[in-house]
CSV table of C-alpha atoms in Angstrom, one decimal:
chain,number,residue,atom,x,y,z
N,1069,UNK,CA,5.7,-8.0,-17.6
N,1070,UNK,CA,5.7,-11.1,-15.6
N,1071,UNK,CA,5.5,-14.4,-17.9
N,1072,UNK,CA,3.3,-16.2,-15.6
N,1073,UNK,CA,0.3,-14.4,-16.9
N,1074,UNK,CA,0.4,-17.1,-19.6
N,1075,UNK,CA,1.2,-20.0,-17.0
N,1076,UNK,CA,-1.9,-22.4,-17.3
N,1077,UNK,CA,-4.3,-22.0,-14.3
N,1078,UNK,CA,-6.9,-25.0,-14.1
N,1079,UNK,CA,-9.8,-25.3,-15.8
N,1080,UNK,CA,-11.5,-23.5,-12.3
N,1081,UNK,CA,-10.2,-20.5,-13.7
N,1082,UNK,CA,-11.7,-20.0,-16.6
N,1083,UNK,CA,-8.7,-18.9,-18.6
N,1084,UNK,CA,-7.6,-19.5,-22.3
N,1085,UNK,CA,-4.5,-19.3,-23.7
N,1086,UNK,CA,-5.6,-16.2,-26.2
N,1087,UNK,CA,-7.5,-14.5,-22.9
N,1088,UNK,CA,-3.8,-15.2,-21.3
N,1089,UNK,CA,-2.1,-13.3,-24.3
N,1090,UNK,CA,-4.6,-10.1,-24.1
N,1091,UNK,CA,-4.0,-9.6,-20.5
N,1092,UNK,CA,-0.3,-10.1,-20.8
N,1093,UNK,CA,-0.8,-7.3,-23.5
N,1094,UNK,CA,-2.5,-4.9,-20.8
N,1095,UNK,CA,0.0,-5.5,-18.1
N,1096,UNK,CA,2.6,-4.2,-19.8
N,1097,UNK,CA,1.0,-1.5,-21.6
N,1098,UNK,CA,-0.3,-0.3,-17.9
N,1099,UNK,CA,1.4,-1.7,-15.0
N,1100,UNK,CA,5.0,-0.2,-15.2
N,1101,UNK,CA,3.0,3.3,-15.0
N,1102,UNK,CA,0.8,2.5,-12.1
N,1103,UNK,CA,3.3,0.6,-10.3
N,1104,UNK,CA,5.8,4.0,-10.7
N,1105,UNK,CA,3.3,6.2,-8.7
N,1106,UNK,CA,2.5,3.7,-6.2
N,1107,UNK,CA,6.2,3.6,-5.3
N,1108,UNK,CA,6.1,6.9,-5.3
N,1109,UNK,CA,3.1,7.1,-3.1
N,1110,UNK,CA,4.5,4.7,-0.8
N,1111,UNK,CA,7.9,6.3,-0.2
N,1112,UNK,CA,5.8,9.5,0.4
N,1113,UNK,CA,4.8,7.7,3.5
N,1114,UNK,CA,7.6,6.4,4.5
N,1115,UNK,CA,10.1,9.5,4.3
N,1116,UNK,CA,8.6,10.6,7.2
N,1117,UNK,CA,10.8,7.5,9.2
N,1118,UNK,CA,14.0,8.5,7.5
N,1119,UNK,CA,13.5,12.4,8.5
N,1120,UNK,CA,12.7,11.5,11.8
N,1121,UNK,CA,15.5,12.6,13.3
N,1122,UNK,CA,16.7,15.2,12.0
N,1123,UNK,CA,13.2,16.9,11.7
N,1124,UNK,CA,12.7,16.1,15.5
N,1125,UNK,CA,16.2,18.0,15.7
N,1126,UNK,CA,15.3,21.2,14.2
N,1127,UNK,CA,11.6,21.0,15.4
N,1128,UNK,CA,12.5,20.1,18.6
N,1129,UNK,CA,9.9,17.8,18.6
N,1130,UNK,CA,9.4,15.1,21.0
N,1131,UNK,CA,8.3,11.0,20.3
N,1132,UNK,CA,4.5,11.7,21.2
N,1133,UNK,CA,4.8,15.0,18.7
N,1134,UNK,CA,6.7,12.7,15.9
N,1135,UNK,CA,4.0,10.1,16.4
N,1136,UNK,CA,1.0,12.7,16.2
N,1137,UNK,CA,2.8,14.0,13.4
N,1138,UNK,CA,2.8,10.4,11.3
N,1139,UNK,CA,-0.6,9.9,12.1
N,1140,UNK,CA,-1.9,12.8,11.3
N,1141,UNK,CA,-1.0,11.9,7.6
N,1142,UNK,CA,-4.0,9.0,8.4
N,1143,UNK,CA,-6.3,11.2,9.8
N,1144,UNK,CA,-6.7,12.9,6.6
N,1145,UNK,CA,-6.3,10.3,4.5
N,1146,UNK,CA,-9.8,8.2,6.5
N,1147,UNK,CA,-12.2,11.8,6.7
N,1148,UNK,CA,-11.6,11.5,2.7
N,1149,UNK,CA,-11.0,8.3,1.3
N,1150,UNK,CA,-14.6,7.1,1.0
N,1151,UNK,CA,-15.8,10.2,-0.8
N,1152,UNK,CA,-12.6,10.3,-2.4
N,1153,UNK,CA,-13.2,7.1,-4.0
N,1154,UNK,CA,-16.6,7.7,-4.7
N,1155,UNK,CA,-15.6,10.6,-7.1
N,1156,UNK,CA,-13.6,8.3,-8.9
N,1157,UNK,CA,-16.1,6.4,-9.5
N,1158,UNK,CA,-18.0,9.1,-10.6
N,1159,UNK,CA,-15.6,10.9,-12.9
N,1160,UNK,CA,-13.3,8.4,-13.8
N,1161,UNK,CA,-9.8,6.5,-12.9
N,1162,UNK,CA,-7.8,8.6,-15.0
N,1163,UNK,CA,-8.9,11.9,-14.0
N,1164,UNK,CA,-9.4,11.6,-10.3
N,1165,UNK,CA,-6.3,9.5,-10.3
N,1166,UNK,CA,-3.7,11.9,-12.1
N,1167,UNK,CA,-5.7,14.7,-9.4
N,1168,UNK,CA,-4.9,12.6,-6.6
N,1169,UNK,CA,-1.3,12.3,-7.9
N,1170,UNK,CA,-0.4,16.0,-8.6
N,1171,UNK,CA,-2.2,17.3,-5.0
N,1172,UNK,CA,-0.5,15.4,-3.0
N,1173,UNK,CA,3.0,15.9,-4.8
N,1174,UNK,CA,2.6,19.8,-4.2
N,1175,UNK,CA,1.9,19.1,-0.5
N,1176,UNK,CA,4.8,16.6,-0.1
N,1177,UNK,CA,7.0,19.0,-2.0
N,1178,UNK,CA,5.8,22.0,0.6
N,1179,UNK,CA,7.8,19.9,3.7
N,1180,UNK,CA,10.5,21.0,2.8
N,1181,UNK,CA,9.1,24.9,4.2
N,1182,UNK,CA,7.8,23.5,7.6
N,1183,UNK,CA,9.6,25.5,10.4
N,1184,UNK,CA,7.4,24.7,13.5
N,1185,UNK,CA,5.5,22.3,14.7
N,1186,UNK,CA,2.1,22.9,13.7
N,1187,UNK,CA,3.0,23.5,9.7
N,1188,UNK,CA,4.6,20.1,10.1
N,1189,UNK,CA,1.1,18.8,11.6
N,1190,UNK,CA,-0.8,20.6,9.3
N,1191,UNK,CA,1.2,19.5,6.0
N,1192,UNK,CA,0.6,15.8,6.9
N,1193,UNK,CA,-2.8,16.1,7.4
N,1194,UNK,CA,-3.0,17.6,4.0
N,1195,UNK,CA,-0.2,15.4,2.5
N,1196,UNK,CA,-3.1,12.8,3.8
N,1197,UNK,CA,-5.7,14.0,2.6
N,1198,UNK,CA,-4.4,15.0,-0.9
N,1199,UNK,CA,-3.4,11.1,-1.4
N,1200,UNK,CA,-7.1,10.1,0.0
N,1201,UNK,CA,-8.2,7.1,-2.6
N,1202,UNK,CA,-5.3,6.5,-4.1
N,1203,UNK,CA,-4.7,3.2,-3.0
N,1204,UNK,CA,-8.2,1.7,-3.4
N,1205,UNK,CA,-8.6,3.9,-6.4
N,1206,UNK,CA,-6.0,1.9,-8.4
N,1207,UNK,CA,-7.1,-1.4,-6.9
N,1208,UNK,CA,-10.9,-0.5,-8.2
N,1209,UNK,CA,-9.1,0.2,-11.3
N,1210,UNK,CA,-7.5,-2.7,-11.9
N,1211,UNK,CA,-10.5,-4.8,-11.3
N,1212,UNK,CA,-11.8,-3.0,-14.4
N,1213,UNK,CA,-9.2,-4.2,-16.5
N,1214,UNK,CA,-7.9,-8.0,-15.4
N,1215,UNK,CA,-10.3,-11.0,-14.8
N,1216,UNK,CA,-10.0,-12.9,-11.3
N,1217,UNK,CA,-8.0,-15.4,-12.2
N,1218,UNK,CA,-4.9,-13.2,-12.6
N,1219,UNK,CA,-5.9,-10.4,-10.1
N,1220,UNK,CA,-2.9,-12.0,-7.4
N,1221,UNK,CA,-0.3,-11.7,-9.4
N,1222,UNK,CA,-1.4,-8.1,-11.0
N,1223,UNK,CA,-2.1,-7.6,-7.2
N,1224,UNK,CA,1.3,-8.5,-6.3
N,1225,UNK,CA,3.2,-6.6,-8.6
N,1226,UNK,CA,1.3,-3.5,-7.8
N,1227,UNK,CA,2.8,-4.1,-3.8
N,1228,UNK,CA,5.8,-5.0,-5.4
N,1229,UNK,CA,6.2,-1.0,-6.4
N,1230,UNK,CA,5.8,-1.0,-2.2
N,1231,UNK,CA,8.5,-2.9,-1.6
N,1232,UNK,CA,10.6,-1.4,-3.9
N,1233,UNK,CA,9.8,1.7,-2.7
N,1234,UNK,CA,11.4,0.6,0.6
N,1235,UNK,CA,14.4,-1.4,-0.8
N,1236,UNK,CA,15.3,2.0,-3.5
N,1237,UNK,CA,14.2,4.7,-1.1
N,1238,UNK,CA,15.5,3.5,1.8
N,1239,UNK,CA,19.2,3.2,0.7
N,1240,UNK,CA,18.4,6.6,-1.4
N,1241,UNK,CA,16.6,8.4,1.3
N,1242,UNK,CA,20.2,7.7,3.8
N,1243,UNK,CA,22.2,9.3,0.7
N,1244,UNK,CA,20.4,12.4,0.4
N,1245,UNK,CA,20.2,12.8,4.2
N,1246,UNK,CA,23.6,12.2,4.7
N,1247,UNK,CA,25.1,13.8,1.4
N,1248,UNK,CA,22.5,16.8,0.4
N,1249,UNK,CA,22.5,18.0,4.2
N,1250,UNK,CA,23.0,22.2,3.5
N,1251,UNK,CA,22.9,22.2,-0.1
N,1252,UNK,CA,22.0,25.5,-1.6
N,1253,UNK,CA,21.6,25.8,2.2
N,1254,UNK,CA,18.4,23.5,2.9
N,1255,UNK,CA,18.8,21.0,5.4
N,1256,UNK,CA,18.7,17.0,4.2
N,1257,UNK,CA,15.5,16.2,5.2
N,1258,UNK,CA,13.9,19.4,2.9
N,1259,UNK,CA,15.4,18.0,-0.1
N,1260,UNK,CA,13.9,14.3,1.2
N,1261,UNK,CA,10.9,15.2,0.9
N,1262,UNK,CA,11.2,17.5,-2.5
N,1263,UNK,CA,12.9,14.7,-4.0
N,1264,UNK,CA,9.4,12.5,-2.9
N,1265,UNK,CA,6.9,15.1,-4.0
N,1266,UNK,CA,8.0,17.2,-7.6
N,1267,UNK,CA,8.0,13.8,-9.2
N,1268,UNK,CA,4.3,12.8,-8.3
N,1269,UNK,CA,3.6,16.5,-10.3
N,1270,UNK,CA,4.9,15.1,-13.7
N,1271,UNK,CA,3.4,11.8,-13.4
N,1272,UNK,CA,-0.2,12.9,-12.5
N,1273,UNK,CA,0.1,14.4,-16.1
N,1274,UNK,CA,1.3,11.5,-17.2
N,1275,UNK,CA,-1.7,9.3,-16.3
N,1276,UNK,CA,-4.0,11.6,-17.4
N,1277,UNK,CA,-2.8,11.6,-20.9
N,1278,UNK,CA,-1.9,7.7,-21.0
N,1279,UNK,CA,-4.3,6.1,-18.9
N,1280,UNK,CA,-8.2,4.7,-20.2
N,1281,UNK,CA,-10.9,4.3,-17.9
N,1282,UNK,CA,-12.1,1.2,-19.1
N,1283,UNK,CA,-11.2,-2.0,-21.4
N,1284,UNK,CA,-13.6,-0.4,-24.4
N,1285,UNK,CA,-11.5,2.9,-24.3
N,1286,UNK,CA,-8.6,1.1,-25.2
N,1287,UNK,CA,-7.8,1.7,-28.9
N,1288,UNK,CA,-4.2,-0.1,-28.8
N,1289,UNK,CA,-6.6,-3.5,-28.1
N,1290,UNK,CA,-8.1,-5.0,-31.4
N,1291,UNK,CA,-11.9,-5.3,-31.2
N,1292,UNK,CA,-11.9,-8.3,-30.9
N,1293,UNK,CA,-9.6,-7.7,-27.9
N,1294,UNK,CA,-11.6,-5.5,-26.0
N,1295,UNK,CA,-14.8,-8.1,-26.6
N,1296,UNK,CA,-13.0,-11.1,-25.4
N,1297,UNK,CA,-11.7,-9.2,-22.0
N,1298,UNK,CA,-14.5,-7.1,-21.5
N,1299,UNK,CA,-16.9,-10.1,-21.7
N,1300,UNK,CA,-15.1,-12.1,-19.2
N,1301,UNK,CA,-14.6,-9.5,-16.7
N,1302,UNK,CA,-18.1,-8.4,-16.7
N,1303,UNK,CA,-19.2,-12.5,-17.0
N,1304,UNK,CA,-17.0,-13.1,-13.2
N,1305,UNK,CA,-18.5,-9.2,-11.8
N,1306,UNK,CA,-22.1,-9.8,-12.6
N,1307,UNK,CA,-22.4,-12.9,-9.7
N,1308,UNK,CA,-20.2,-11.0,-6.9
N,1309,UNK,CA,-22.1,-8.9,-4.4
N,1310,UNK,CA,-23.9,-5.6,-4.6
N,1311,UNK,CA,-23.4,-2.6,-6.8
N,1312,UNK,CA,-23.7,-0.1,-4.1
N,1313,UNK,CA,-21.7,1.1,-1.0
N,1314,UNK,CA,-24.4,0.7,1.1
N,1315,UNK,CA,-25.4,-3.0,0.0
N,1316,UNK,CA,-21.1,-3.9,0.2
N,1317,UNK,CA,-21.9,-2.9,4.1
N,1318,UNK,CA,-24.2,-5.6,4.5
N,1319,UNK,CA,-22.4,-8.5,2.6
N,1320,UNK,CA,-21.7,-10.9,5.0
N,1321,UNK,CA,-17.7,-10.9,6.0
N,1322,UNK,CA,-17.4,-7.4,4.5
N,1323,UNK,CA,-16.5,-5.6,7.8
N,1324,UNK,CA,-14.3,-8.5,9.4
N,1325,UNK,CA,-12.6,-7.7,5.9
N,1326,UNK,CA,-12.2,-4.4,7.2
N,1327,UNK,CA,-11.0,-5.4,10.8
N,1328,UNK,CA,-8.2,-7.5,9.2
N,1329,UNK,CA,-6.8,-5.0,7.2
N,1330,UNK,CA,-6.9,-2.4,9.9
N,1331,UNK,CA,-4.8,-5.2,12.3
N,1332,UNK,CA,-2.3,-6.0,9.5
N,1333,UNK,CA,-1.8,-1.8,9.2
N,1334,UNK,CA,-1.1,-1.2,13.0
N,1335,UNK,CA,2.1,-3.9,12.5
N,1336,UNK,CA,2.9,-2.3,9.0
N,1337,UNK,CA,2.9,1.1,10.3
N,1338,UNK,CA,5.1,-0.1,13.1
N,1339,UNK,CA,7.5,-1.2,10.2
N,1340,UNK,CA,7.4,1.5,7.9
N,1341,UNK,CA,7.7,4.7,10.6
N,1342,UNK,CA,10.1,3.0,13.2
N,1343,UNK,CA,12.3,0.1,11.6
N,1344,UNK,CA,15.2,2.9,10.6
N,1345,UNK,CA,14.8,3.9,14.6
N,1346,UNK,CA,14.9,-0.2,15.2
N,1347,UNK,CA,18.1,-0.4,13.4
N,1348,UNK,CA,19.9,2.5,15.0
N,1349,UNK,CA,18.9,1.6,18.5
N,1350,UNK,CA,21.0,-1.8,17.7
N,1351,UNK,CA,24.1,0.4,17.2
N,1352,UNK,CA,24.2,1.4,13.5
N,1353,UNK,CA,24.6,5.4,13.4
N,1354,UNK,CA,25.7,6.3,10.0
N,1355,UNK,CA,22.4,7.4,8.2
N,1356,UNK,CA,23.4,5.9,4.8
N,1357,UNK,CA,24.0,2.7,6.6
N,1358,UNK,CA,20.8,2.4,8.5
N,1359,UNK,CA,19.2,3.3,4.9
N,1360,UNK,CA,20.3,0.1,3.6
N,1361,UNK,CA,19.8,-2.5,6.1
N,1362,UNK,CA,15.8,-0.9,6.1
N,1363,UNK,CA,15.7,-2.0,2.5
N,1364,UNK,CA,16.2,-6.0,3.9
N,1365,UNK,CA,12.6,-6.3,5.4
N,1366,UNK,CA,11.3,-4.7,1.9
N,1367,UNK,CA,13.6,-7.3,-0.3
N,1368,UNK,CA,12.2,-9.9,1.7
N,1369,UNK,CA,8.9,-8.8,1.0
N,1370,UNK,CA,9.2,-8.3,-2.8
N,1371,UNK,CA,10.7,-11.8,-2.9
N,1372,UNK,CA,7.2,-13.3,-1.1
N,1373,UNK,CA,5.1,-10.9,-2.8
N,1374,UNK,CA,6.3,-12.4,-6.1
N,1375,UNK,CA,6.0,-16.0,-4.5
N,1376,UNK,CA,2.8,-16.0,-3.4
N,1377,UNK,CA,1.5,-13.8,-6.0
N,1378,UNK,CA,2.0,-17.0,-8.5
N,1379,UNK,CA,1.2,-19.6,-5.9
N,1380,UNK,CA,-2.0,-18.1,-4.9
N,1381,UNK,CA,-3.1,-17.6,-8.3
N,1382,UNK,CA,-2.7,-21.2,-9.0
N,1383,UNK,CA,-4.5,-22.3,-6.0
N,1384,UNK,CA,-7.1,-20.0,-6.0
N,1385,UNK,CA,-6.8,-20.1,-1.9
N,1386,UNK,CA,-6.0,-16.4,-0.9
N,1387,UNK,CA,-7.2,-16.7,2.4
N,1388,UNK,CA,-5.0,-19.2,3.2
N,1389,UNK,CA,-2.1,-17.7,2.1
N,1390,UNK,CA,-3.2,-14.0,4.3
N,1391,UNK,CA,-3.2,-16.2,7.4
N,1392,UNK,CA,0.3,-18.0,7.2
N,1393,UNK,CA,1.8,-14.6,6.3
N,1394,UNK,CA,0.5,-12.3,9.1
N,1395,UNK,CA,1.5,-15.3,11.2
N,1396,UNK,CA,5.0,-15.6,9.8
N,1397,UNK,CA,4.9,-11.6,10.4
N,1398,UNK,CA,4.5,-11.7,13.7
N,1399,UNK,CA,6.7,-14.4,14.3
N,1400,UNK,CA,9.3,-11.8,13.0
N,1401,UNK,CA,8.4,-8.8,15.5
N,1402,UNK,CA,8.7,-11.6,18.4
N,1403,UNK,CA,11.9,-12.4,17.4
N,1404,UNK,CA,13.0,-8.6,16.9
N,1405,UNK,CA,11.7,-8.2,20.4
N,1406,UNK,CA,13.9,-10.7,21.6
N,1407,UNK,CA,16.9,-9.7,19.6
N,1408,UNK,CA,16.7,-5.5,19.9
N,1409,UNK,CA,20.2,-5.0,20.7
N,1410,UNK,CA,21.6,-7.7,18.4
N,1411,UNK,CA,22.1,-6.1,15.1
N,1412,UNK,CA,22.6,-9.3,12.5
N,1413,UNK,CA,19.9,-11.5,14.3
N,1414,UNK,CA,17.7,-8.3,14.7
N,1415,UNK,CA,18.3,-8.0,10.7
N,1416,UNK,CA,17.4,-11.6,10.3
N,1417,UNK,CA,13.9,-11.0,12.4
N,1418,UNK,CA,13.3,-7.6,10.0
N,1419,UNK,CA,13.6,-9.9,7.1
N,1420,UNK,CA,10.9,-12.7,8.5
N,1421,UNK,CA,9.0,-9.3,9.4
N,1422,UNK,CA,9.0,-8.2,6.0
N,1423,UNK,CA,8.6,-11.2,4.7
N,1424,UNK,CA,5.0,-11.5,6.2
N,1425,UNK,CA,4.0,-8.1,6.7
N,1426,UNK,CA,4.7,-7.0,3.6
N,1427,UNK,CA,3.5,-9.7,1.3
N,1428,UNK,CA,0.2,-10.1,3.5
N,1429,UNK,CA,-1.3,-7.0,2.0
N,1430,UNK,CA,-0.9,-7.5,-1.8
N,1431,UNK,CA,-2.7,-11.2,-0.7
N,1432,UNK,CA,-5.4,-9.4,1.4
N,1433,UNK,CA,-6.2,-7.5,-1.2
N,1434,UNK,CA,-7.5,-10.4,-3.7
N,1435,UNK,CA,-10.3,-10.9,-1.5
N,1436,UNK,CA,-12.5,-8.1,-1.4
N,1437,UNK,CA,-13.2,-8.2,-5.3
N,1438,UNK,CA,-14.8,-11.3,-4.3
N,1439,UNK,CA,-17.6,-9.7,-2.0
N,1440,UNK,CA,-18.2,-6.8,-4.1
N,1441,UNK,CA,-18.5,-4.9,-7.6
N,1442,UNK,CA,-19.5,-1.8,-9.2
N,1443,UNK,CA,-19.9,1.2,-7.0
N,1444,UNK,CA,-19.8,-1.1,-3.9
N,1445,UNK,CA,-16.1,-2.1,-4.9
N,1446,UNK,CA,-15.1,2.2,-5.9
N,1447,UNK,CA,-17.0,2.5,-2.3
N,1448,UNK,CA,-16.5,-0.9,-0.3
N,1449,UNK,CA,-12.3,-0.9,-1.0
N,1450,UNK,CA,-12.2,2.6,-0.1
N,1451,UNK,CA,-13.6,1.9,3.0
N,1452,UNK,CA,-12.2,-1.1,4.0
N,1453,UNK,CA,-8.5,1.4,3.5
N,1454,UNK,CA,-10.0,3.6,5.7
N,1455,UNK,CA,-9.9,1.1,8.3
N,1456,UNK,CA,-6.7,0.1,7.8
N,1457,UNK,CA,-5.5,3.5,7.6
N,1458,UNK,CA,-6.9,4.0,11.1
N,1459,UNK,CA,-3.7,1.6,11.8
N,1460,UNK,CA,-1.4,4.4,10.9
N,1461,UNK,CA,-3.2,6.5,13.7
N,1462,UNK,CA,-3.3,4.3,16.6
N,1463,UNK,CA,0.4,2.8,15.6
N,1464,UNK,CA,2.6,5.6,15.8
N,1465,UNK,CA,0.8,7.6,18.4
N,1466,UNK,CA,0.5,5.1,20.7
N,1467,UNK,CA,3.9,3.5,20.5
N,1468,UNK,CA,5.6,7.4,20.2
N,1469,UNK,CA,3.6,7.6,23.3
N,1470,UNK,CA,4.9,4.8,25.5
N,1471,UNK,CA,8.8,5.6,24.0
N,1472,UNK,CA,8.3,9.1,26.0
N,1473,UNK,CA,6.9,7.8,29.2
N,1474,UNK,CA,9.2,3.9,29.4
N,1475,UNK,CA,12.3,5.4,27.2
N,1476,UNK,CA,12.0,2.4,24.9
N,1477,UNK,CA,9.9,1.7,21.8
N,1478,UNK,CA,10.7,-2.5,22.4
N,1479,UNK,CA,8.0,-3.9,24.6
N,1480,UNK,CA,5.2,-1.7,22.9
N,1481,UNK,CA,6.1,-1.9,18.9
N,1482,UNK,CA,6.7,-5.3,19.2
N,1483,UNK,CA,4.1,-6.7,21.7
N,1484,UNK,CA,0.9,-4.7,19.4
N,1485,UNK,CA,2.1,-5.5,16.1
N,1486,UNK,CA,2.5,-9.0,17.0
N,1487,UNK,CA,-0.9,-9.6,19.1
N,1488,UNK,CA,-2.5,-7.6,15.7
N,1489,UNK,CA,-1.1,-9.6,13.5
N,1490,UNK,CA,-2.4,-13.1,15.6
N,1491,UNK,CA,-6.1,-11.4,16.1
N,1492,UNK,CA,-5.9,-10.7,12.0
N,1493,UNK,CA,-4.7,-14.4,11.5
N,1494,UNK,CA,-8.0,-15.7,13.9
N,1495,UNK,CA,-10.5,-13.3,12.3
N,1496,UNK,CA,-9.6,-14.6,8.9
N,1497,UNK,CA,-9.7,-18.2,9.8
N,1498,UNK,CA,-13.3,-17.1,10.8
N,1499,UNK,CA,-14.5,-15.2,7.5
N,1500,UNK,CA,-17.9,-16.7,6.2
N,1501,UNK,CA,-18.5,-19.7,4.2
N,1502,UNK,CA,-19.5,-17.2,1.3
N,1503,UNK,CA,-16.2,-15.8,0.5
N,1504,UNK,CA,-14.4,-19.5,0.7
N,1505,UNK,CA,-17.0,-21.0,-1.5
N,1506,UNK,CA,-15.5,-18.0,-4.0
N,1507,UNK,CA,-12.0,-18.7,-3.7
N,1508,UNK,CA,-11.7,-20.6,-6.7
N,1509,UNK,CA,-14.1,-18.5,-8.6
């Protein structure tokens, strides 16, 4: 999996070499799995910016409609992540999480019907809310199964399956669009998003017949195994927070969590739905061609994600790290501002974009585990999502909004994401003492 499991870490950490082996073991008997169906998850959010033209085409749908469109996929996903998660935590990882998988796939899959404007609003609410807990469900999940020390690179190559989900989709999503277009007389974008959702079908069944729950379900770990692991993940839980949602709510820097993640969303929505439009407003046309420069910002991220996955681990500092990428992210959506029409230095600024955007949430996503455990991590991660997820409504609406009424999506995508992205660096310079004083737990 990665060999820097087995790198050593400090004495702060913990780690031995034999506790180093064991979780080597589990990464790659569960990690290529989960990181396939978060790609797929991920490019089932994304698609949406690839069909974007031709679906407003044949919909005749306007910016502010496109917009309310993408967002609605995040109104459904915040009314039921929280009790989403919360089910998972009741019935298990493996069931809830192969549910999760095989829903959302059959609504995905059911885009490729939509003939009018409200079935296309009313798939992505669903599409939403099928996927509900996903995310947080599989980060839950995988505090379960790794100890802290090695939770930012396991974190990291999660969000890797992100990136690649960008830097494979995009270049994949242009081909179908521009080479599937009326085969067995379906339009491009249908077969988009079939090719997104049948997939997530098979591999719902496939973590639910693969997947354990827990470390002491897992018969292909010796006993001894399971004991050493077990131990030392429940040794590092037992002194972190509260073991209830409503006790995570009160930790101190909890919510400010929250408010962070929901800044760094609005500037990674603005990515994700509108850097194929950047790209073509710049003067690229040909679909296949805009597909592949929209994979740079993503290749850029994977490259950080790796980089700081590592780096952070070894320093123990994940805070620090959050704050120079969002910074370095919105150094990149100044400098597309400034460059819109330019297409190689615009490329250049989507790469510094990606760089920091992209890599910033795998590093976020270290800290929480540190406030909470138990049901207030199933609970508390789900709802600090749901914030974030309220990005992807106010991001797409708002800058769909301004494109109808100005005719340009450049002063508004670029001036939020980049004042988010600062206010997300300032609040977490400003989280509490409590969750520093943990960072090298």
């Amino acid at each position: 999996m990665d060999k820097t499991l087995n790198a050593p870490l400090g004495a702060a950490t913990g780690t031995t070499p034999e506790l180093a082996r064991i979780v080597n073991k589990v990464a790659w008997r569960i990690m290529p799995l989960i990181m396939i169906c978060y790609l797929f998850a991920f490019f089932d959010r994304i698609n949406i910016s690839f069909a974007k033209f031709a679906l407003q085409s044949s919909l005749s749908l306007s910016d502010t409609a496109y917009g309310l469109g993408a967002g609605l996929f995040s109104v459904g996903y915040v009314l039921f992540e929280v009790p989403s998660n919360m089910m998972l935590y009741k019935v298990g990882a493996r069931r809830w999480i192969a549910r999760i998988m095989v829903s959302w796939g059959i609504a995905t899959a059911l885009m490729a019907l939509v003939q009018t404007e409200w079935q296309f609003y009313t798939l992505r609410f669903l599409i939403g809310a099928m996927e509900a807990g996903f995310a947080p469900g599989v980060l839950y999940f995988l505090t379960l199964w790794f100890p802290t020390a090695y939770r930012g690179r396991i974190t990291s190559m999660l969000f890797l399956a992100s990136a690649f989900s960008g830097l494979v989709g995009a270049p994949a999503a242009g081909l179908v669009l521009g080479h599937m277009d009326g085969a067995l007389g379906m339009a491009g974008w249908h077969w988009l998003f079939l090719v997104g959702g049948l997939p997530c079908i098979l591999l719902g069944a496939v973590v639910y017949l693969t997947l354990k729950d827990k470390v002491e379900d897992a018969g292909w770990l010796a006993p001894q195994e399971r004991s050493l692991l077990a131990a030392r993940i429940a040794e590092q839980n037992r002194h972190i927070g509260s073991h209830s949602l409503f006790g995570a709510l009160k930790t101190p820097g909890f919510l400010t969590l929250g408010l962070v993640y929901f800044l760094i969303q609005v500037s990674s929505y603005g990515l994700n739905f509108w850097a194929p439009h950047m790209i073509r407003a710049a003067g690229t046309t040909n679909p296949s061609m805009i597909g592949l420069l929209t994979a740079v910002p993503y290749l850029c991220g994977a490259i950080a994600m790796v980089a700081v996955g590592r780096l952070s681990d070894a320093s123990g500092e994940r805070r620090k790290f959050v704050i120079g990428l969002v910074v370095l992210g919105a150094v990149g959506f100044c400098c597309a501002g400034l460059f819109d029409h330019q297409p190689a230095l615009l490329l250049a600024a989507l790469a510094v974009m990606g760089a920091g955007v992209v890599a910033s949430i795998p590093a976020f996503w270290a800290l929480p585990p540190k406030l909470v455990t138990g049901a207030g991590a199933a609970g508390g991660i789900a709802l600090i999502n749901t914030l974030g997820q309220l990005g992807g409504i106010v991001s797409p609406v708002m800058v769909g909004r301004i494109k109808d009424v100005t005719g340009s999506t450049t002063p508004a995508l670029y001036a939020i994401a980049a004042l988010s992205l600062v206010c997300a660096a300032v609040l977490a310079f400003g989280l509490p003492q409590q969750l520093r004083q943990r960072e090298q737990a």
